[in-house]
Amino acid sequence: MASKREIHLGAVPYGTGGPGSHTLWLDPEIPGDASVDVAWFTEIAQLAERGRFDLLFIVDSQFITPYSPPHYLNRLEPLTLLSALATQTSRIGLVGTATTSFNSPFNLVRRLGSLDLISRGRAGWNVVTTGDAGTATNYGLEEHYDYDTRYGRAQEFVELARALWDSYEDDAFVRDRESGVFLDRSKQHVLNHEGEHFKVRGPLNLQRSAQGHPVVFQAGDSDQGRDLGASVGEGIFTHAPDIPAGQAFYDDIKTRARDRFGRNPDHLVVMPGIKVVVGDTDEEAREIEAFNNDRDHTFSAALAEFGRAFGWHDFTQYDLDAPFPAQTLEHGRRSFFTQAKAVTDRAVENGWTLRQTVEATRYFRKSEFVGSPTTVADKLIEWWDARACDGFNVGVDHPANFRRFVDDVVPILQERGVFRADYEATTLRGHLGLPHPVNRHAAARAAGETA
Ligand SMILES: Cc1cc2nc3c(=O)[nH]c(=O)nc-3n(C[C@H](O)[C@H](O)[C@H](O)COP(=O)(O)O)c2cc1C
């Protein structure tokens, strides 16, 4: 397969509206029940596949309040949804968020492996440790794990997952009617894993898929999160407001991968999530952006949602025009701490009031990817050329806007030779140019080391 560097694209559907999009559902093109309607997701997945996207990414959370965004209030479980989409698509990668904090490894690894087989090698797993601290209370715990435990579990979980996915060597199932041999029993492997957090005997009762293992993505931004991504991630989902911030993250994660973990940095694809607005002209696109920002994210909705990173702390109790209450950072200790700390630091450094801080995060959503199709394509290429990323996760908000991205922006990327004209591979691993993981037992056997 050609090793030419190409832009990678993901589509992230937010149904009736994700964080910061409280009235997206007023768009007449979005069914009021889009977030639980498999037909709506199928339409988006097929559109993204028509645009030759590498993947569709379904985010997830499991703790809500009455102020959670509409899509979060009432949504389908990612792996169940992706299994349905696997039957309605043929090439696009299917990536779902699943937490290592509130899942049992054997169960989750089996579900991900099943998605990988159902989709014939197109599954991906976004490994998260869960930002919403309240999730713990849905799983019989008083509070969320501290960061060291969260990331300790995540590290062990992913290593365990890969070992379980290797339970069978690729040629273990003989299925020979003449000899009556179904399984070569020497090619089924017990794991007997006993680690700090998990104890699993194995084997997994599932063979490997066409891509060997599902692709592992990671999306945590703390020091521990970055180390997890650099050590076991094959894709990194992140956020970056501009090229210098993107470059700093890209350089940090690839350097960690190479220097700390001895990995080839090209085997790790960095994809920031972006908001795109396409118009006939740059002016028209900016007008659409301003209209959507004001309508989709009013100040009161932004204030109500502001506390999410701080463990859903209620900020409506404070004086909006008094200095930002920095002591609230403590509420974020076991939640989205990296994000809560960044917001608090900015507020303190700038001497902002609570109102100014909420406004700043509200307009932080102003995007660089707004303009005519040519302007948007130029910007994407500029980021990618500058190695601020390897590709982008495009948020699917207003459907008409996403259609314009597929129909008007993608062809420009293709003409410029930076994005595939057609799929060249059949697996997600293939689309992303990632190596095929050789079964560890087969490799050991080949090396003459098998016990
Ligand atoms: C781009 C991106 C996407 C994320 N998606 C999810 C998600 O779908 N579900 C979730 O619970 N957490 C998600 N997270 C949260 C992280 O996995 C992590 O738990 C959180 O950011 C707090 O950890 P940190 O301080 O290491 O970033 C996401 C984070 C980023 C940066």
Short mmCIF file of C-alpha atoms and ligand atoms in Angstrom, two decimals, residues 59-60 97 126 128-131 147 150-151 219-222 225 237-239 335-338, ligand 1:
data_model
loop_
_atom_site.label_atom_id
_atom_site.label_comp_id
_atom_site.label_asym_id
_atom_site.label_seq_id
_atom_site.Cartn_x
_atom_site.Cartn_y
_atom_site.Cartn_z
CA VAL A 59 -18.74 9.87 21.56
CA ASP A 60 -20.36 8.80 24.82
CA THR A 97 -16.09 5.58 23.01
CA ASN A 126 -11.85 5.43 21.82
CA VAL A 128 -11.55 7.10 27.87
CA THR A 129 -11.36 7.10 31.65
CA THR A 130 -14.68 9.05 31.93
CA GLY A 131 -14.69 12.76 32.61
CA TYR A 147 -6.32 10.05 38.23
CA ARG A 150 -8.10 5.87 36.33
CA TYR A 151 -5.08 5.78 34.09
CA ALA A 219 -8.60 11.08 24.22
CA GLY A 220 -7.19 12.28 27.54
CA ASP A 221 -5.13 15.41 27.84
CA SER A 222 -3.47 15.23 31.29
CA GLY A 225 -3.55 10.74 29.51
CA PHE A 237 -8.49 12.50 19.52
CA THR A 238 -7.81 16.00 20.83
CA HIS A 239 -8.82 19.66 20.60
CA SER A 335 -13.77 15.06 36.68
CA PHE A 336 -12.39 16.78 33.54
CA PHE A 337 -9.57 18.21 35.67
CA THR A 338 -7.23 19.22 32.83
C1 LIG B 1 -11.29 14.94 21.92
C2 LIG B 1 -11.75 14.32 23.20
C3 LIG B 1 -12.83 13.46 23.17
C4 LIG B 1 -13.30 12.87 24.34
N1 LIG B 1 -14.38 12.05 24.30
C5 LIG B 1 -14.87 11.55 25.46
C6 LIG B 1 -16.03 10.76 25.44
O1 LIG B 1 -16.63 10.49 24.38
N2 LIG B 1 -16.51 10.30 26.63
C7 LIG B 1 -15.87 10.57 27.83
O2 LIG B 1 -16.35 10.11 28.89
N3 LIG B 1 -14.77 11.31 27.87
C8 LIG B 1 -14.27 11.82 26.72
N4 LIG B 1 -13.15 12.58 26.76
C9 LIG B 1 -12.57 12.81 28.09
C10 LIG B 1 -11.25 12.11 28.38
O3 LIG B 1 -11.14 10.80 27.99
C11 LIG B 1 -10.82 12.24 29.85
O4 LIG B 1 -11.51 11.43 30.72
C12 LIG B 1 -11.02 13.62 30.31
O5 LIG B 1 -10.52 14.46 29.33
C13 LIG B 1 -10.31 13.89 31.64
O6 LIG B 1 -9.01 13.38 31.60
P1 LIG B 1 -7.75 14.25 31.21
O7 LIG B 1 -7.60 15.26 32.31
O8 LIG B 1 -6.62 13.27 31.13
O9 LIG B 1 -8.04 14.89 29.90
C14 LIG B 1 -12.66 13.16 25.59
C15 LIG B 1 -11.55 14.02 25.60
C16 LIG B 1 -11.08 14.61 24.45
C17 LIG B 1 -9.88 15.51 24.53
#
